[in-house]
Amino acid sequence: EMHSQYERVGADVTMKCGSMDWDAAVTWTVNGTDIDESHLNGSYLILKNVNLTQTGPYSCYEGSSWHLKYQTYLRVGTPPKEPVLMCRSNNYPKGFYCSWHLPTPTYIPNSFNISVIHGTKEMVCEKDAVPKNRCHIRYLQLFSTVKYKVTLTVTNALGKNFTTLTFDEFAIVKPDPPESVVAKPVPNNPRRLEVSWQNPSSWPDPESFPLKFFLRYRPLILDQWQHVELSDGTSHTITDAYAGKEYIIQVAAKDNDIGTWSDWSVAVHATPWTEEPKHLTTEAQITETTSASTSSFMAPPTTKICDKGAMVGSGAVAVCWTAGLVVAAYSVLFI
Amino acid sequence: MAGADGASTALQRRDLCARGIRLAGKMRSDVVNLLEAYAERQGLDASASVAAVEGVPPAAVERWDEQTSTQRLLENLAAYRAFRALLAQMLEQHREQLGEADAALGRALAAVLLQVSAFAYHLEELLRLESRGVPGEEEEEEEDGLPPQPHSLFEQKLRGLGVLRELAQWAVRSARDLRQLTKPSPGTGSAPSLPESP
């Protein structure tokens, strides 16, 4: 029979060889390897100041017969520290979820128990299959001023710990970020970018519980963001972009009335429309068209290179690199 | 004609709901500011848990999404009528206790009372539009008069906190209720209409 024991890191551990007398001749092994006699006190195995590497199967054999007398699996670990608990409603008004983790690993199995109390009522938090450290609750009441109290207890063989969160219904409402953010240049408008996005798919009823949005954007070459708050709609046209500069754009969402802002969406990049440089009429070009000799002047390439990084979603931005260099020179005039 | 009337009613309802939503939003913002000022003046913690206050209509509701339009309007109207009386009582107490000493708080209370009254009227308009009877206030007052005031000053202050907190909650609920009213629904529900006001 394989026994099991849990010991704290740094503890001194004494293992008895089953029912063998103290003065019996025995051999101890760990992971099939003999343990030096210096660790023995009679037939007892003494492990001082155990560490994590000493986790493993320990076996004790009677001296000459090598009969297995005792087996145990030693697991070295720590009692749990206070767990970190978070509760959030990203699907208001359906319900909320709580998720948790330990700030440091214990190296031994832990079990978690969560209790949710609303006033005098105990509610059931249904554990998610994936991830394991999460559970969700359906709201039975809406618009309640009574606070929710969530207590998470973590227990392992070496101890237990707990944490409590108290909050009201509105405070934990935080949508997921907007989805499918797309930014496009506006033809013939060198200072505009058209941005559109969608409500997060996890938000169940945007018609009854509309979201408002916060858009931020900046040219890659600058650190400061511009911000725009939008109370309705899922699109916006930026009208003050620097011509020819690549922009980074993000959107966040919040319920119109309650809760907090979502995290920022995935960033999208876009560059405003720029005019195609007019065909440069230089003597070299005129010479090229009238003679077969090669010229050191290279006409702008007719093949456009699509900047894949400029777009997310449909649409495309075509940037001609050499034209871009020319535009960059012009755009200095606009800044 | 019926079609045109129906369309006209729908437009009126949408318009009233839209205005009501804006009213509710402004009211909530003012109530939240008042709540913080009130808590500070009274030496209370605005976020402290307060037990349910007798006579204050709780905004909490189960199966909110299943309510009919009529239920929503009637519950809202009953609530705001109650808050109108409660706020008038708070204002009276404030004047008796502090007089002109805290005129700003008194003005803020009066302003919210005005908004509550306006919102109650707005709800009555919506109920008329739904061709539902507007319940008489006299009957409600006879049945559910204001409960007697707590004796101690501290209890009065706590009660005031409870009133304002619940009112802030109602303002959020009302905006949601009105948005539900603007959605196409299968019907206006089977809740019996209350007696017409005289």
mmCIF file of N, CA, C and O in Angstrom, chain A residues 109-145:
data_model
loop_
_atom_site.group_PDB
_atom_site.id
_atom_site.type_symbol
_atom_site.label_atom_id
_atom_site.label_comp_id
_atom_site.label_asym_id
_atom_site.label_seq_id
_atom_site.Cartn_x
_atom_site.Cartn_y
_atom_site.Cartn_z
ATOM 1 N N PRO A 109 -1.476 19.632 -4.401
ATOM 2 C CA PRO A 109 -2.843 19.924 -4.858
ATOM 3 C C PRO A 109 -3.592 20.840 -3.902
ATOM 4 O O PRO A 109 -3.450 20.760 -2.679
ATOM 5 N N ASN A 110 -4.405 21.737 -4.507
ATOM 6 C CA ASN A 110 -5.243 22.660 -3.736
ATOM 7 C C ASN A 110 -6.698 22.470 -4.131
ATOM 8 O O ASN A 110 -6.994 22.140 -5.277
ATOM 9 N N SER A 111 -7.572 22.711 -3.200
ATOM 10 C CA SER A 111 -8.987 22.726 -3.555
ATOM 11 C C SER A 111 -9.545 24.101 -3.201
ATOM 12 O O SER A 111 -9.087 24.752 -2.253
ATOM 13 N N PHE A 112 -10.495 24.548 -4.015
ATOM 14 C CA PHE A 112 -11.069 25.885 -3.847
ATOM 15 C C PHE A 112 -12.556 25.761 -3.584
ATOM 16 O O PHE A 112 -13.247 24.992 -4.231
ATOM 17 N N ASN A 113 -13.010 26.552 -2.656
ATOM 18 C CA ASN A 113 -14.431 26.596 -2.382
ATOM 19 C C ASN A 113 -14.878 28.052 -2.389
ATOM 20 O O ASN A 113 -14.262 28.900 -1.744
ATOM 21 N N ILE A 114 -15.940 28.333 -3.128
ATOM 22 C CA ILE A 114 -16.391 29.713 -3.234
ATOM 23 C C ILE A 114 -17.815 29.815 -2.737
ATOM 24 O O ILE A 114 -18.654 28.950 -3.024
ATOM 25 N N SER A 115 -18.061 30.851 -1.953
ATOM 26 C CA SER A 115 -19.436 31.084 -1.505
ATOM 27 C C SER A 115 -19.848 32.503 -1.889
ATOM 28 O O SER A 115 -19.033 33.428 -1.824
ATOM 29 N N VAL A 116 -21.071 32.632 -2.334
ATOM 30 C CA VAL A 116 -21.591 33.933 -2.761
ATOM 31 C C VAL A 116 -22.873 34.201 -1.993
ATOM 32 O O VAL A 116 -23.808 33.406 -2.045
ATOM 33 N N ILE A 117 -22.866 35.307 -1.278
ATOM 34 C CA ILE A 117 -24.041 35.651 -0.484
ATOM 35 C C ILE A 117 -24.564 37.007 -0.925
ATOM 36 O O ILE A 117 -23.794 37.963 -1.064
ATOM 37 N N HIS A 118 -25.865 37.061 -1.144
ATOM 38 C CA HIS A 118 -26.513 38.321 -1.516
ATOM 39 C C HIS A 118 -27.571 38.597 -0.461
ATOM 40 O O HIS A 118 -28.617 37.948 -0.438
ATOM 41 N N GLY A 119 -27.283 39.512 0.434
ATOM 42 C CA GLY A 119 -28.182 39.726 1.563
ATOM 43 C C GLY A 119 -28.131 38.509 2.460
ATOM 44 O O GLY A 119 -27.085 38.153 2.999
ATOM 45 N N THR A 120 -29.257 37.833 2.557
ATOM 46 C CA THR A 120 -29.292 36.623 3.386
ATOM 47 C C THR A 120 -29.294 35.372 2.517
ATOM 48 O O THR A 120 -29.290 34.252 3.027
ATOM 49 N N LYS A 121 -29.283 35.607 1.221
ATOM 50 C CA LYS A 121 -29.434 34.466 0.311
ATOM 51 C C LYS A 121 -28.066 33.952 -0.144
ATOM 52 O O LYS A 121 -27.221 34.731 -0.594
ATOM 53 N N GLU A 122 -27.878 32.628 -0.050
ATOM 54 C CA GLU A 122 -26.657 32.030 -0.579
ATOM 55 C C GLU A 122 -26.915 31.623 -2.018
ATOM 56 O O GLU A 122 -27.904 30.970 -2.337
ATOM 57 N N MET A 123 -25.999 32.029 -2.885
ATOM 58 C CA MET A 123 -26.172 31.727 -4.308
ATOM 59 C C MET A 123 -25.143 30.696 -4.744
ATOM 60 O O MET A 123 -24.071 30.583 -4.144
ATOM 61 N N VAL A 124 -25.485 29.972 -5.796
ATOM 62 C CA VAL A 124 -24.580 28.935 -6.279
ATOM 63 C C VAL A 124 -23.730 29.500 -7.414
ATOM 64 O O VAL A 124 -24.261 30.049 -8.382
ATOM 65 N N CYS A 125 -22.421 29.359 -7.264
ATOM 66 C CA CYS A 125 -21.510 29.789 -8.331
ATOM 67 C C CYS A 125 -21.125 28.530 -9.103
ATOM 68 O O CYS A 125 -20.413 27.678 -8.566
ATOM 69 N N GLU A 126 -21.578 28.417 -10.324
ATOM 70 C CA GLU A 126 -21.326 27.201 -11.096
ATOM 71 C C GLU A 126 -19.931 27.235 -11.690
ATOM 72 O O GLU A 126 -19.572 28.171 -12.410
ATOM 73 N N LYS A 127 -19.168 26.180 -11.388
ATOM 74 C CA LYS A 127 -17.779 26.167 -11.843
ATOM 75 C C LYS A 127 -17.739 25.946 -13.354
ATOM 76 O O LYS A 127 -18.487 25.147 -13.912
ATOM 77 N N ASP A 128 -16.834 26.678 -13.993
ATOM 78 C CA ASP A 128 -16.619 26.480 -15.421
ATOM 79 C C ASP A 128 -15.713 25.272 -15.627
ATOM 80 O O ASP A 128 -14.820 25.027 -14.813
ATOM 81 N N ALA A 129 -15.950 24.567 -16.731
ATOM 82 C CA ALA A 129 -15.064 23.444 -17.050
ATOM 83 C C ALA A 129 -13.681 23.983 -17.411
ATOM 84 O O ALA A 129 -12.651 23.463 -16.991
ATOM 85 N N VAL A 130 -13.727 25.045 -18.209
ATOM 86 C CA VAL A 130 -12.477 25.697 -18.615
ATOM 87 C C VAL A 130 -12.695 27.213 -18.541
ATOM 88 O O VAL A 130 -13.652 27.700 -19.124
ATOM 89 N N PRO A 131 -11.858 27.974 -17.874
ATOM 90 C CA PRO A 131 -10.759 27.485 -17.044
ATOM 91 C C PRO A 131 -11.269 26.964 -15.704
ATOM 92 O O PRO A 131 -12.380 27.269 -15.295
ATOM 93 N N LYS A 132 -10.429 26.214 -15.028
ATOM 94 C CA LYS A 132 -10.901 25.564 -13.808
ATOM 95 C C LYS A 132 -11.054 26.538 -12.664
ATOM 96 O O LYS A 132 -11.808 26.294 -11.751
ATOM 97 N N ASN A 133 -10.326 27.631 -12.702
ATOM 98 C CA ASN A 133 -10.369 28.559 -11.572
ATOM 99 C C ASN A 133 -11.372 29.668 -11.805
ATOM 100 O O ASN A 133 -11.088 30.849 -11.605
ATOM 101 N N ARG A 134 -12.548 29.302 -12.245
ATOM 102 C CA ARG A 134 -13.566 30.305 -12.544
ATOM 103 C C ARG A 134 -14.947 29.703 -12.312
ATOM 104 O O ARG A 134 -15.155 28.508 -12.537
ATOM 105 N N CYS A 135 -15.880 30.569 -11.872
ATOM 106 C CA CYS A 135 -17.260 30.113 -11.769
ATOM 107 C C CYS A 135 -18.166 31.286 -12.135
ATOM 108 O O CYS A 135 -17.732 32.443 -12.121
ATOM 109 N N HIS A 136 -19.402 30.991 -12.467
ATOM 110 C CA HIS A 136 -20.291 32.071 -12.881
ATOM 111 C C HIS A 136 -21.621 31.970 -12.160
ATOM 112 O O HIS A 136 -22.050 30.896 -11.736
ATOM 113 N N ILE A 137 -22.255 33.117 -12.061
ATOM 114 C CA ILE A 137 -23.539 33.229 -11.340
ATOM 115 C C ILE A 137 -24.515 33.973 -12.217
ATOM 116 O O ILE A 137 -24.151 34.972 -12.851
ATOM 117 N N ARG A 138 -25.741 33.531 -12.223
ATOM 118 C CA ARG A 138 -26.792 34.265 -12.920
ATOM 119 C C ARG A 138 -27.451 35.206 -11.925
ATOM 120 O O ARG A 138 -27.721 34.824 -10.781
ATOM 121 N N TYR A 139 -27.688 36.421 -12.359
ATOM 122 C CA TYR A 139 -28.399 37.350 -11.485
ATOM 123 C C TYR A 139 -29.841 36.877 -11.308
ATOM 124 O O TYR A 139 -30.534 36.601 -12.280
ATOM 125 N N LEU A 140 -30.252 36.835 -10.031
ATOM 126 C CA LEU A 140 -31.663 36.535 -9.765
ATOM 127 C C LEU A 140 -32.456 37.827 -9.651
ATOM 128 O O LEU A 140 -33.651 37.880 -9.892
ATOM 129 N N GLN A 141 -31.757 38.874 -9.240
ATOM 130 C CA GLN A 141 -32.366 40.192 -9.090
ATOM 131 C C GLN A 141 -31.515 41.199 -9.838
ATOM 132 O O GLN A 141 -30.298 41.044 -9.927
ATOM 133 N N LEU A 142 -32.165 42.237 -10.332
ATOM 134 C CA LEU A 142 -31.422 43.358 -10.906
ATOM 135 C C LEU A 142 -31.755 44.610 -10.117
ATOM 136 O O LEU A 142 -32.793 44.692 -9.462
ATOM 137 N N PHE A 143 -30.821 45.581 -10.199
ATOM 138 C CA PHE A 143 -31.012 46.900 -9.595
ATOM 139 C C PHE A 143 -31.071 46.834 -8.076
ATOM 140 O O PHE A 143 -31.710 47.676 -7.434
ATOM 141 N N SER A 144 -30.406 45.853 -7.502
ATOM 142 C CA SER A 144 -30.416 45.729 -6.050
ATOM 143 C C SER A 144 -29.324 46.599 -5.439
ATOM 144 O O SER A 144 -28.216 46.693 -5.971
ATOM 145 N N THR A 145 -29.644 47.221 -4.291
ATOM 146 C CA THR A 145 -28.625 47.987 -3.573
ATOM 147 C C THR A 145 -27.894 47.103 -2.569
ATOM 148 O O THR A 145 -26.910 47.524 -1.972
#
